[in-house]
Coordinates of C-alpha atoms in Angstrom, one line a residue:
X1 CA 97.0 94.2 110.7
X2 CA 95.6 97.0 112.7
X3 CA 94.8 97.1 116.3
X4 CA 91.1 98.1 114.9
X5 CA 90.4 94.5 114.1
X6 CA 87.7 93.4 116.4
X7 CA 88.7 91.2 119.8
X8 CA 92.7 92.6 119.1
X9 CA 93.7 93.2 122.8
X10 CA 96.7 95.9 122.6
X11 CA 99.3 94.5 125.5
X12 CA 102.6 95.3 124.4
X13 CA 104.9 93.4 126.8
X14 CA 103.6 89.6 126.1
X15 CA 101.8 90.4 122.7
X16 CA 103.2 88.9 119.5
X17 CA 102.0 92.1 117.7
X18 CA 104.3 95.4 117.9
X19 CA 101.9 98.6 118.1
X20 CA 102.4 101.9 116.9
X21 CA 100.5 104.9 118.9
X22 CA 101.2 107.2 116.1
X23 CA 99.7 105.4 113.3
X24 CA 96.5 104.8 115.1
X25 CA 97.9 101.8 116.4
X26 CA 98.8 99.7 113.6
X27 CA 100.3 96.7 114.3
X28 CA 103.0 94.4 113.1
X29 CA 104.3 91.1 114.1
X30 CA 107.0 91.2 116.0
X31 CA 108.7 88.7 114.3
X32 CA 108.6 90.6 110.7
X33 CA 110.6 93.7 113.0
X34 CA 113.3 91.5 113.7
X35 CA 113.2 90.5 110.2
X36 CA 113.3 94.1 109.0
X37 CA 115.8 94.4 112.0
X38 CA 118.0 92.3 109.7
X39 CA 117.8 93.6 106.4
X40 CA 118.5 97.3 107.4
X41 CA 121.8 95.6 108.8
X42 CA 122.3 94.2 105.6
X43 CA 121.2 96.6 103.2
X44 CA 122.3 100.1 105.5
X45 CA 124.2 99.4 107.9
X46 CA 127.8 101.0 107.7
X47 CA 130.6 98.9 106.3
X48 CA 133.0 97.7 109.0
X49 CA 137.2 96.7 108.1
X50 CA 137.8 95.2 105.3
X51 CA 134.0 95.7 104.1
X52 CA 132.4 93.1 106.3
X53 CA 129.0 93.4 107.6
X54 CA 128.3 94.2 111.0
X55 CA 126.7 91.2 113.0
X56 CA 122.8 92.0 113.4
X57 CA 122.2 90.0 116.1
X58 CA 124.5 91.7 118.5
X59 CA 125.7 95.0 116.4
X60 CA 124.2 98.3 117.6
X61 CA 121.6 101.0 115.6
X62 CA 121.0 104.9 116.0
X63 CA 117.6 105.2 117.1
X64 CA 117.6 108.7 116.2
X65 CA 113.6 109.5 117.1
X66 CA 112.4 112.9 115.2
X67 CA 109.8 114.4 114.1
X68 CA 111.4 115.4 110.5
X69 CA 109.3 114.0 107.2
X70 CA 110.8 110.8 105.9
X71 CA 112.3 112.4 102.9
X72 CA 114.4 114.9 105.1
X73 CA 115.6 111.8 107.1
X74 CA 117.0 110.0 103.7
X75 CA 118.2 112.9 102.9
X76 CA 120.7 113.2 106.4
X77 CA 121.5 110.0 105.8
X78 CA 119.8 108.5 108.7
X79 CA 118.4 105.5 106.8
X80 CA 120.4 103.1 109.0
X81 CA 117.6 103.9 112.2
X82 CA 115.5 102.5 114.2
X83 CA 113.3 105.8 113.3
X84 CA 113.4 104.9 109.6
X85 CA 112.9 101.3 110.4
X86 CA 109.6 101.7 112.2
X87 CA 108.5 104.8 109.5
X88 CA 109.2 102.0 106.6
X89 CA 106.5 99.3 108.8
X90 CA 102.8 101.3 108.9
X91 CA 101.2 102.5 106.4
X92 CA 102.1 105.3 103.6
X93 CA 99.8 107.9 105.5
X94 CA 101.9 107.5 108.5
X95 CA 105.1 107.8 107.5
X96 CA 106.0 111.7 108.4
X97 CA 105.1 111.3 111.6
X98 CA 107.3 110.1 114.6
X99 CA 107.0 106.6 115.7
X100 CA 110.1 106.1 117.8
X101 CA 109.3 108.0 121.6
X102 CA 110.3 106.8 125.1
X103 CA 107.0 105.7 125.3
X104 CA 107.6 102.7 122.3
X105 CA 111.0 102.1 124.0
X106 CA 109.3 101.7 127.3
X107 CA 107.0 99.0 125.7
X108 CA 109.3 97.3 124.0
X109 CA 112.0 97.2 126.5
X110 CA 111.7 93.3 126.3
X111 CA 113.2 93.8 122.7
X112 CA 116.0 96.1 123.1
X113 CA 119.0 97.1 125.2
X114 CA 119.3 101.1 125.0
X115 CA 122.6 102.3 125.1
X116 CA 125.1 104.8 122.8
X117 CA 127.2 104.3 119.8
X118 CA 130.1 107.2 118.7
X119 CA 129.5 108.2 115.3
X120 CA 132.2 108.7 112.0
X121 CA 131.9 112.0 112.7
X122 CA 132.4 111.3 116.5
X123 CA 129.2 112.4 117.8
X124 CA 127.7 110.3 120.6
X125 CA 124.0 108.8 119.9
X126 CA 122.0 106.9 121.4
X127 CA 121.8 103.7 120.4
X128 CA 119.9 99.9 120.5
X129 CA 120.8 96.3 120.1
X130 CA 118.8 93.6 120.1
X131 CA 118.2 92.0 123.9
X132 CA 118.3 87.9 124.3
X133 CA 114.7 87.8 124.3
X134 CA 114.8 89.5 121.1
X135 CA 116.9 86.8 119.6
X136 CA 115.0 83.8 121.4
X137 CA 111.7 85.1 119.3
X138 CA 114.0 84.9 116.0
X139 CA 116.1 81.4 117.0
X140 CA 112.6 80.0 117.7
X141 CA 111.0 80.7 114.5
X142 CA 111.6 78.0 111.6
X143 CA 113.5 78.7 108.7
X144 CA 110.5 78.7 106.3
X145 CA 109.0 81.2 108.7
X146 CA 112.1 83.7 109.0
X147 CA 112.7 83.5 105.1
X148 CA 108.8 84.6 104.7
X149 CA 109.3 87.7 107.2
X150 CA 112.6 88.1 105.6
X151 CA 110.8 88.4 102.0
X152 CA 108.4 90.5 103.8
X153 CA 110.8 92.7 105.1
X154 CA 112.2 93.3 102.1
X155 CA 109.3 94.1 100.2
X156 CA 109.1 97.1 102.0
X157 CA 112.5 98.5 101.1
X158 CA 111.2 97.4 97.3
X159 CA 107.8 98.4 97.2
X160 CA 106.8 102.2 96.0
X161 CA 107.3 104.3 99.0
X162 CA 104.5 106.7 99.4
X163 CA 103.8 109.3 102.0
X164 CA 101.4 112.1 102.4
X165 CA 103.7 115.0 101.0
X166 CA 105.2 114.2 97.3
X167 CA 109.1 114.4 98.6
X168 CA 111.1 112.1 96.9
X169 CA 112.0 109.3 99.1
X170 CA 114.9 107.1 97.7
X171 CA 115.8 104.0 100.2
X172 CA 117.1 101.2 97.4
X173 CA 118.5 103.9 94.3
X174 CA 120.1 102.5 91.4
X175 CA 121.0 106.0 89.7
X176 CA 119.7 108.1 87.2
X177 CA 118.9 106.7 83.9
X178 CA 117.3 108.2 80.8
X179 CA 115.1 105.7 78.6
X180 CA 116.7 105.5 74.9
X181 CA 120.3 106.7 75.8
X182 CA 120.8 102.3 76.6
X183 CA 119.1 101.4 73.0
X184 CA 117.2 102.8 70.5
X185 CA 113.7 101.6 69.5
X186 CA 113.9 99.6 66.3
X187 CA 111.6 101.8 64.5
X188 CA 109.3 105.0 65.9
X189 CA 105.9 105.3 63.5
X190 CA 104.9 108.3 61.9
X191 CA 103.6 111.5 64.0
X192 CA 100.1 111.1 63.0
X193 CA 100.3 107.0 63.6
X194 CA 97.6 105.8 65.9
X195 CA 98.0 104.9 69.5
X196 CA 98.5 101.4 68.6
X197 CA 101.2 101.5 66.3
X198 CA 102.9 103.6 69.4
X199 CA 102.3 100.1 71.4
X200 CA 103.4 97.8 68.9
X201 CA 107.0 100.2 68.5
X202 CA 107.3 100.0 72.5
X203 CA 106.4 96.0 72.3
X204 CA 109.5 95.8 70.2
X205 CA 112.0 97.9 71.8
X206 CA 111.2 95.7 74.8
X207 CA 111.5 92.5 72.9
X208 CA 114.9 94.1 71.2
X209 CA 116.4 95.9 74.0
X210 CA 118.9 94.3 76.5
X211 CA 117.9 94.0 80.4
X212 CA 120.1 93.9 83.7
X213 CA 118.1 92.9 86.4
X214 CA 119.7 94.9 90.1
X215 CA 119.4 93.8 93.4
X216 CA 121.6 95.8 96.5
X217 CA 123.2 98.1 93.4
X218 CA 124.6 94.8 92.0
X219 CA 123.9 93.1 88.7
X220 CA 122.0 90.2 89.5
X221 CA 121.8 87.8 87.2
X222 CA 123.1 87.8 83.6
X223 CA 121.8 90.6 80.7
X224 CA 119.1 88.9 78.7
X225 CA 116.4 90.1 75.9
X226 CA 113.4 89.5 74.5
X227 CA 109.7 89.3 76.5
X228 CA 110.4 85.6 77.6
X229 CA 113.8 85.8 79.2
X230 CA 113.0 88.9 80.7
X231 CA 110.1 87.7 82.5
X232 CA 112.0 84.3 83.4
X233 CA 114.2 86.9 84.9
X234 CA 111.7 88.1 87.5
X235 CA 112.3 88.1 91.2
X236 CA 110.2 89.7 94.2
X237 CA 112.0 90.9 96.8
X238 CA 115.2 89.4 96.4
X239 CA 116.7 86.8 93.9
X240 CA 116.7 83.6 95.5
X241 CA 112.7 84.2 95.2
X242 CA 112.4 83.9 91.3
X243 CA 109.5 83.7 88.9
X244 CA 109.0 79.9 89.8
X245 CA 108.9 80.8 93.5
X246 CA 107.2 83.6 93.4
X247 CA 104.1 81.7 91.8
X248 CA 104.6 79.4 93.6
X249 CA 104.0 81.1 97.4
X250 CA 101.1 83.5 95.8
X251 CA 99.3 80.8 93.9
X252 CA 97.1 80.5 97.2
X253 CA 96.6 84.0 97.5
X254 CA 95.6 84.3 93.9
X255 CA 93.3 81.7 94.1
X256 CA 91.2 83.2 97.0
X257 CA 91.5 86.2 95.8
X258 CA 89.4 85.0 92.5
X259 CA 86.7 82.9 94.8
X260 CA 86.2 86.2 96.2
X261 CA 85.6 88.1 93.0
X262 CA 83.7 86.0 91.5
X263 CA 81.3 85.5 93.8
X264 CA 80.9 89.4 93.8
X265 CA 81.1 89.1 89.9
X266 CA 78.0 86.9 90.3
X267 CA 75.9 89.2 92.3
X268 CA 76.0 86.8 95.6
X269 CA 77.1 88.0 98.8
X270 CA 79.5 86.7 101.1
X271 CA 79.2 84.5 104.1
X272 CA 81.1 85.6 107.5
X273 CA 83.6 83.2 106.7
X274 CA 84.3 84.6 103.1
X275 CA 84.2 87.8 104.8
X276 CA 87.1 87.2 106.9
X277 CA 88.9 85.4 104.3
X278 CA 88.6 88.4 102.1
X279 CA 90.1 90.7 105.1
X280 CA 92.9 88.3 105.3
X281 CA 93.8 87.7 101.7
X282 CA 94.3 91.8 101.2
X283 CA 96.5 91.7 105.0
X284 CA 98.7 89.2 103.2
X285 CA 98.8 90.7 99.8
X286 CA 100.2 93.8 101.0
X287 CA 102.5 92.3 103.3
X288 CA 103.8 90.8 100.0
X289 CA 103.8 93.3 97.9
X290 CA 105.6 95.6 100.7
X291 CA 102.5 98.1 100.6
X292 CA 101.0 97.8 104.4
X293 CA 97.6 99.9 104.4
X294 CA 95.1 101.5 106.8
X295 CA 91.4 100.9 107.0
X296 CA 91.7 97.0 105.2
X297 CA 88.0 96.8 106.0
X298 CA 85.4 94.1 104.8
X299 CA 83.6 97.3 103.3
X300 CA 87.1 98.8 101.4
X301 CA 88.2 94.8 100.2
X302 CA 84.9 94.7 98.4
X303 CA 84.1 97.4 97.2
X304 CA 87.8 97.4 95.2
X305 CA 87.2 93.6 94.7
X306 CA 83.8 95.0 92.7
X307 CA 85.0 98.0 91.0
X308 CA 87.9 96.0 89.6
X309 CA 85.8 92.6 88.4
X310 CA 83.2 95.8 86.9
X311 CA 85.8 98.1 85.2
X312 CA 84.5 100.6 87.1
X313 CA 86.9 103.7 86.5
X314 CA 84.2 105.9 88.4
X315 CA 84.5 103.9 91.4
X316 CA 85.1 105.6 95.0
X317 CA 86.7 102.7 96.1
X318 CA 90.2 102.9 97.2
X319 CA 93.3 103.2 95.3
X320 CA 96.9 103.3 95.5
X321 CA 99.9 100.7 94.6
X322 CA 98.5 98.6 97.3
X323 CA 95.2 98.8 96.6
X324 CA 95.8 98.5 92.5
X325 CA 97.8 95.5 93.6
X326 CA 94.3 93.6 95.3
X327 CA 92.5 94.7 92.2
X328 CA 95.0 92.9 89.1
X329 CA 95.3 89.8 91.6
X330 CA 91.3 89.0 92.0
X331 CA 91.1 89.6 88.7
X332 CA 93.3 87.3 87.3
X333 CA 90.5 84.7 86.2
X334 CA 89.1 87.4 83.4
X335 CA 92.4 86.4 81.4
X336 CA 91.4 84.7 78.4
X337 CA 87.5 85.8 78.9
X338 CA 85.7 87.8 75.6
X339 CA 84.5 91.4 76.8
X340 CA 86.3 91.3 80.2
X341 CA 89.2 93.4 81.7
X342 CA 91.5 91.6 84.0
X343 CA 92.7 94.4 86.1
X344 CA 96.6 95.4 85.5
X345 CA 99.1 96.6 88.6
X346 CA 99.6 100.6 87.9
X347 CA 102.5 101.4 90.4
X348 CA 105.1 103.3 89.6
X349 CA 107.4 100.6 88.5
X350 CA 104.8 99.7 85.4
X351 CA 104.1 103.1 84.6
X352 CA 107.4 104.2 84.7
X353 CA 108.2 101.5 82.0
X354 CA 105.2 102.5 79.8
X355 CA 105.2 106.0 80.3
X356 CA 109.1 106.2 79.6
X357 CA 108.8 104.1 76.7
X358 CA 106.1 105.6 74.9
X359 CA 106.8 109.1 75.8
X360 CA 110.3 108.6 73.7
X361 CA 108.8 107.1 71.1
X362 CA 106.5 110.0 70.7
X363 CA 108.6 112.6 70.8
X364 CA 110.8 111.1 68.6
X365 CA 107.6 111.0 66.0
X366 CA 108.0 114.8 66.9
X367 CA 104.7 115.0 68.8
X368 CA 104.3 117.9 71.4
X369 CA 101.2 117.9 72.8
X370 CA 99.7 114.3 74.4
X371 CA 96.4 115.9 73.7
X372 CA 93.5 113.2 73.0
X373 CA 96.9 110.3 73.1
X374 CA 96.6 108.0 75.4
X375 CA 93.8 109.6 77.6
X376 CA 94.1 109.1 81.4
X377 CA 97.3 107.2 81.0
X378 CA 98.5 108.7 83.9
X379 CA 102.5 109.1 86.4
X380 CA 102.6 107.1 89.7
X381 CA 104.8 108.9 91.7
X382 CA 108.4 106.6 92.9
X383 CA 111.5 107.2 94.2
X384 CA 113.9 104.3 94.1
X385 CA 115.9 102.3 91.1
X386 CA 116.0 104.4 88.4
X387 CA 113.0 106.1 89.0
X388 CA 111.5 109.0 88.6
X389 CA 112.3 109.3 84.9
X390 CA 112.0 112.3 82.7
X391 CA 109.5 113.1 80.0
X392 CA 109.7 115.0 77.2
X393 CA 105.1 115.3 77.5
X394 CA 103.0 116.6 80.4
X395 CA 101.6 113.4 81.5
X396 CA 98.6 113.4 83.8
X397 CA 98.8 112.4 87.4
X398 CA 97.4 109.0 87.9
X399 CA 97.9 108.3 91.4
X400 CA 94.9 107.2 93.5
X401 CA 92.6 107.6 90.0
X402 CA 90.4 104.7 89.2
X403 CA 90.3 106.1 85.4
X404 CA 93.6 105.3 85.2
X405 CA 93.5 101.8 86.7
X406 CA 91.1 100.7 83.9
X407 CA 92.3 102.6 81.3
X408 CA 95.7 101.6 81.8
X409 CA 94.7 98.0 82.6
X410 CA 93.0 98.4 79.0
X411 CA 96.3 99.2 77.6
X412 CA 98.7 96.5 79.2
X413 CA 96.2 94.0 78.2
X414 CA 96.2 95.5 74.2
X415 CA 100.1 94.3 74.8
X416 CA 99.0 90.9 75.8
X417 CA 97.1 90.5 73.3
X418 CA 99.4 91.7 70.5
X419 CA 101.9 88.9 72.2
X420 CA 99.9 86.7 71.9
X421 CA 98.2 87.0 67.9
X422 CA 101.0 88.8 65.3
X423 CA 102.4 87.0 63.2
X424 CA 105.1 86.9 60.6
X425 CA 104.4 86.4 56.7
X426 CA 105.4 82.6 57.0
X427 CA 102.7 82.6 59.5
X428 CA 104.4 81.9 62.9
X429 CA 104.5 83.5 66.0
X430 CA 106.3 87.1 66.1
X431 CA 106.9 87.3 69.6
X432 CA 107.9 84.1 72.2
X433 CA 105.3 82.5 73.9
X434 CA 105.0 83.1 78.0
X435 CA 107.1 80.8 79.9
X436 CA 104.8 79.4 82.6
X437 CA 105.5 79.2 86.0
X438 CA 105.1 75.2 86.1
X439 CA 106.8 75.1 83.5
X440 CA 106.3 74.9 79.2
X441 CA 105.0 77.9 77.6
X442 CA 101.5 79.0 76.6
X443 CA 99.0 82.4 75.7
X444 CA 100.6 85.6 77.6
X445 CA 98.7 87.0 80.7
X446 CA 98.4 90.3 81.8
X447 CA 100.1 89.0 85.4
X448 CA 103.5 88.3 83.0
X449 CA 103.1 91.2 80.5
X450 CA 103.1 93.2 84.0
X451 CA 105.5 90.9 85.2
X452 CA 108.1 92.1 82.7
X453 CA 107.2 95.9 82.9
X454 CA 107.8 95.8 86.5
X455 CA 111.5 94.7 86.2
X456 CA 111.5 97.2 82.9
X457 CA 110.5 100.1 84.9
X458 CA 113.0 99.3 88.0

């Protein structure tokens, strides 16, 4: 939510909305800052005797305001902040500039308690703990409420981290590793095989190869294979929220989401109150998907609501994770639908997969040059996990590119459909049908083809 939202009166000492003056006033609620308050204990905090946590409620954070990019502040290890905090809770385009200033300590006195800590290196910084109104705001929440901003709050950490200058910035990094050093594909198709073949190969290696879902650096879960146990593996942010869950909270979500397009798919335009629905559905989208955005006007919702239900890789509309995000969701009705194109998430997590994938694959054929292969299948820049990855090919850029959004979307639903129709000689299904949400099994979707690229490309 931004304080640009008509009738949103800015009043900082008894609003339940945090502001931030230097991203135009964006604002949060308070309630997902104490949330966020709580995973950066958990996920950054130093490790006390014995490796315990230190106790959120009470312990003590470096504020450490500055003006330095993001990436420089990972890099000095000052993601444990309440700098890096506040950076990781407005938007991308926000993110190198300062947010922390006497002026957001004065308003949000009622929060804190300012004092100093002494570093490891024995430095003296200054310093802030929660106050006891801080922690009456939390202990008055219900649990269902703090585990939502909780799952919010992590989605942050989770989600691709973009900011205006392409500096890597790493906050949850799982190490380095290089696609087809773990497996080898079961077979790579000749050089001067089509495109296709080069999707059925990477189809298989999937299917083949083991996978070790992480969470905090840590194995979660146990290794499985194959496209069904990999996408039963699936969790968003965090693993108590699994596949079922997950479907489960966005279900609503998705279903607006598809009233919306298809009323635009029909020509018709929307009434005031579908208006404001359609403003609120992307707000909670992107708080779910960890990917907060500026400008989440009426006029930006539909216009990417319209070029995604049109395919429209020409569209001016806007585009980023976030925005690629909105477009697979309101198209999720198209599944199944002769001549249409449900929209596909391209953030870096799925292209990483793909583009990993098939770039080993090719060069194992011995191909060079991508030339006319795979045309506009393009990088999303990441940091985090095991990405970025290295390629062998010169890849385009696909960040913020429409072309790529339905070109690639083409391509994850060519896997979907290859799921879903080879066969064996005997006639029976090659690959294992989708587990479902509800449970059973049935056609896959592009939601769990991406659904398993997203953990692949992790």
């Amino acid at each position: 939510m931004s304080s640009n939202t008509p009738n949103l009166k800015r009043n900082p000492s008894t609003h339940s909305l945090m502001f931030f003056k230097h991203a135009d006033d964006f604002a949060i609620n308070k309630a997902l800052f104490l949330a966020a308050w709580k995973v950066w204990f958990k996920r950054f905090a130093p490790k006390i005797a014995g490796g315990g946590l230190l106790d959120w409620k009470y312990a003590k954070m470096p504020i450490e305001a500055s003006s330095n990019s993001l990436s420089d502040l990972i890099r000095d290890d000052r993601r444990f902040s309440l700098e890096v905090l506040c950076r990781m809770m407005v938007p991308w385009s926000y993110r190198n500039e300062q947010q922390v200033d006497d002026v957001f300590l004065r308003d949000y006195k009622v929060l804190f308690e300012i004092s100093s800590l002494t570093d490891s290196n024995g430095q003296e910084l200054m310093s802030a703990n929660l106050s006891d109104k801080a922690l009456q705001i939390w202990n008055a929440m219900s649990f269902a409420e703090q585990d939502d901003y909780m799952a919010y709050a992590e989605a942050r950490v989770q989600a691709d981290i973009e900011v205006r200058s392409k500096d890597p910035v790493v906050l949850d990094d799982q190490g380095v590793e290089l696609i087809g050093e773990d497996t080898y594909p079961p077979y790579v198709p000749d050089k001067d095989a089509p495109d296709i073949d080069f999707v059925r190969a990477m189809i298989d290696w999937i299917q083949d190869a083991p996978f070790q879902a992480y969470y905090l650096k840590q194995a979660a879960g146990d290794t499985v294979s194959g496209w069904d146990n990999r996408l039963s593996a699936f969790f968003w942010p965090k693993p108590r929220i699994g596949y079922s869950l997950h479907h489960a909270t966005l279900d609503p979500l998705y279903y607006r989401a598809n009233e919306l397009a298809k009323t635009l798919d029909k020509g018709q335009s929307w009434d005031q109150e579908w208006r404001d629905m359609a403003v609120k559905t992307a707000h909670e989208l992107f708080q779910v998907s960890g990917t907060p955005q500026k400008d989440i006007s009426i006029e930006n919702v539909q216009s990417v609501m319209a070029a995604a239900v049109h395919g429209d890789e020409d569209s001016p509309a806007k585009m980023n994770s976030g925005w690629s995000y909105l477009a697979a969701v309101c198209t999720d009705h198209l599944n199944g639908q002769v001549g249409r194109l449900p929209m596909a998430t391209w953030n870096s997590r799925v292209a990483a997969s793909v583009i990993s994938r098939l770039d080993f694959l090719l060069a194992e054929a011995g191909v060079s040059q991508l030339g006319e292969r795979f045309e506009a299948i393009g990088t999303i820049p990441g940091w985090g996990g095991t990405r970025p990855r290295q390629y062998s090919l010169d890849w385009p850029n696909g960040y913020r590119s429409w072309k790529t959004q339905v070109r690639a979307s083409r391509l994850i639903n060519q896997v979907a459909y290859i799921l879903n129709n080879d066969r064996l000689d005997d006639g029976s299904y090659k690959y294992p049908r989708m587990p479902l949400a509800a449970g059973g099994t049935g056609d896959w979707t592009v939601r769990g083809v991406q659904g398993v690229l997203f953990c692949d490309g992790y």
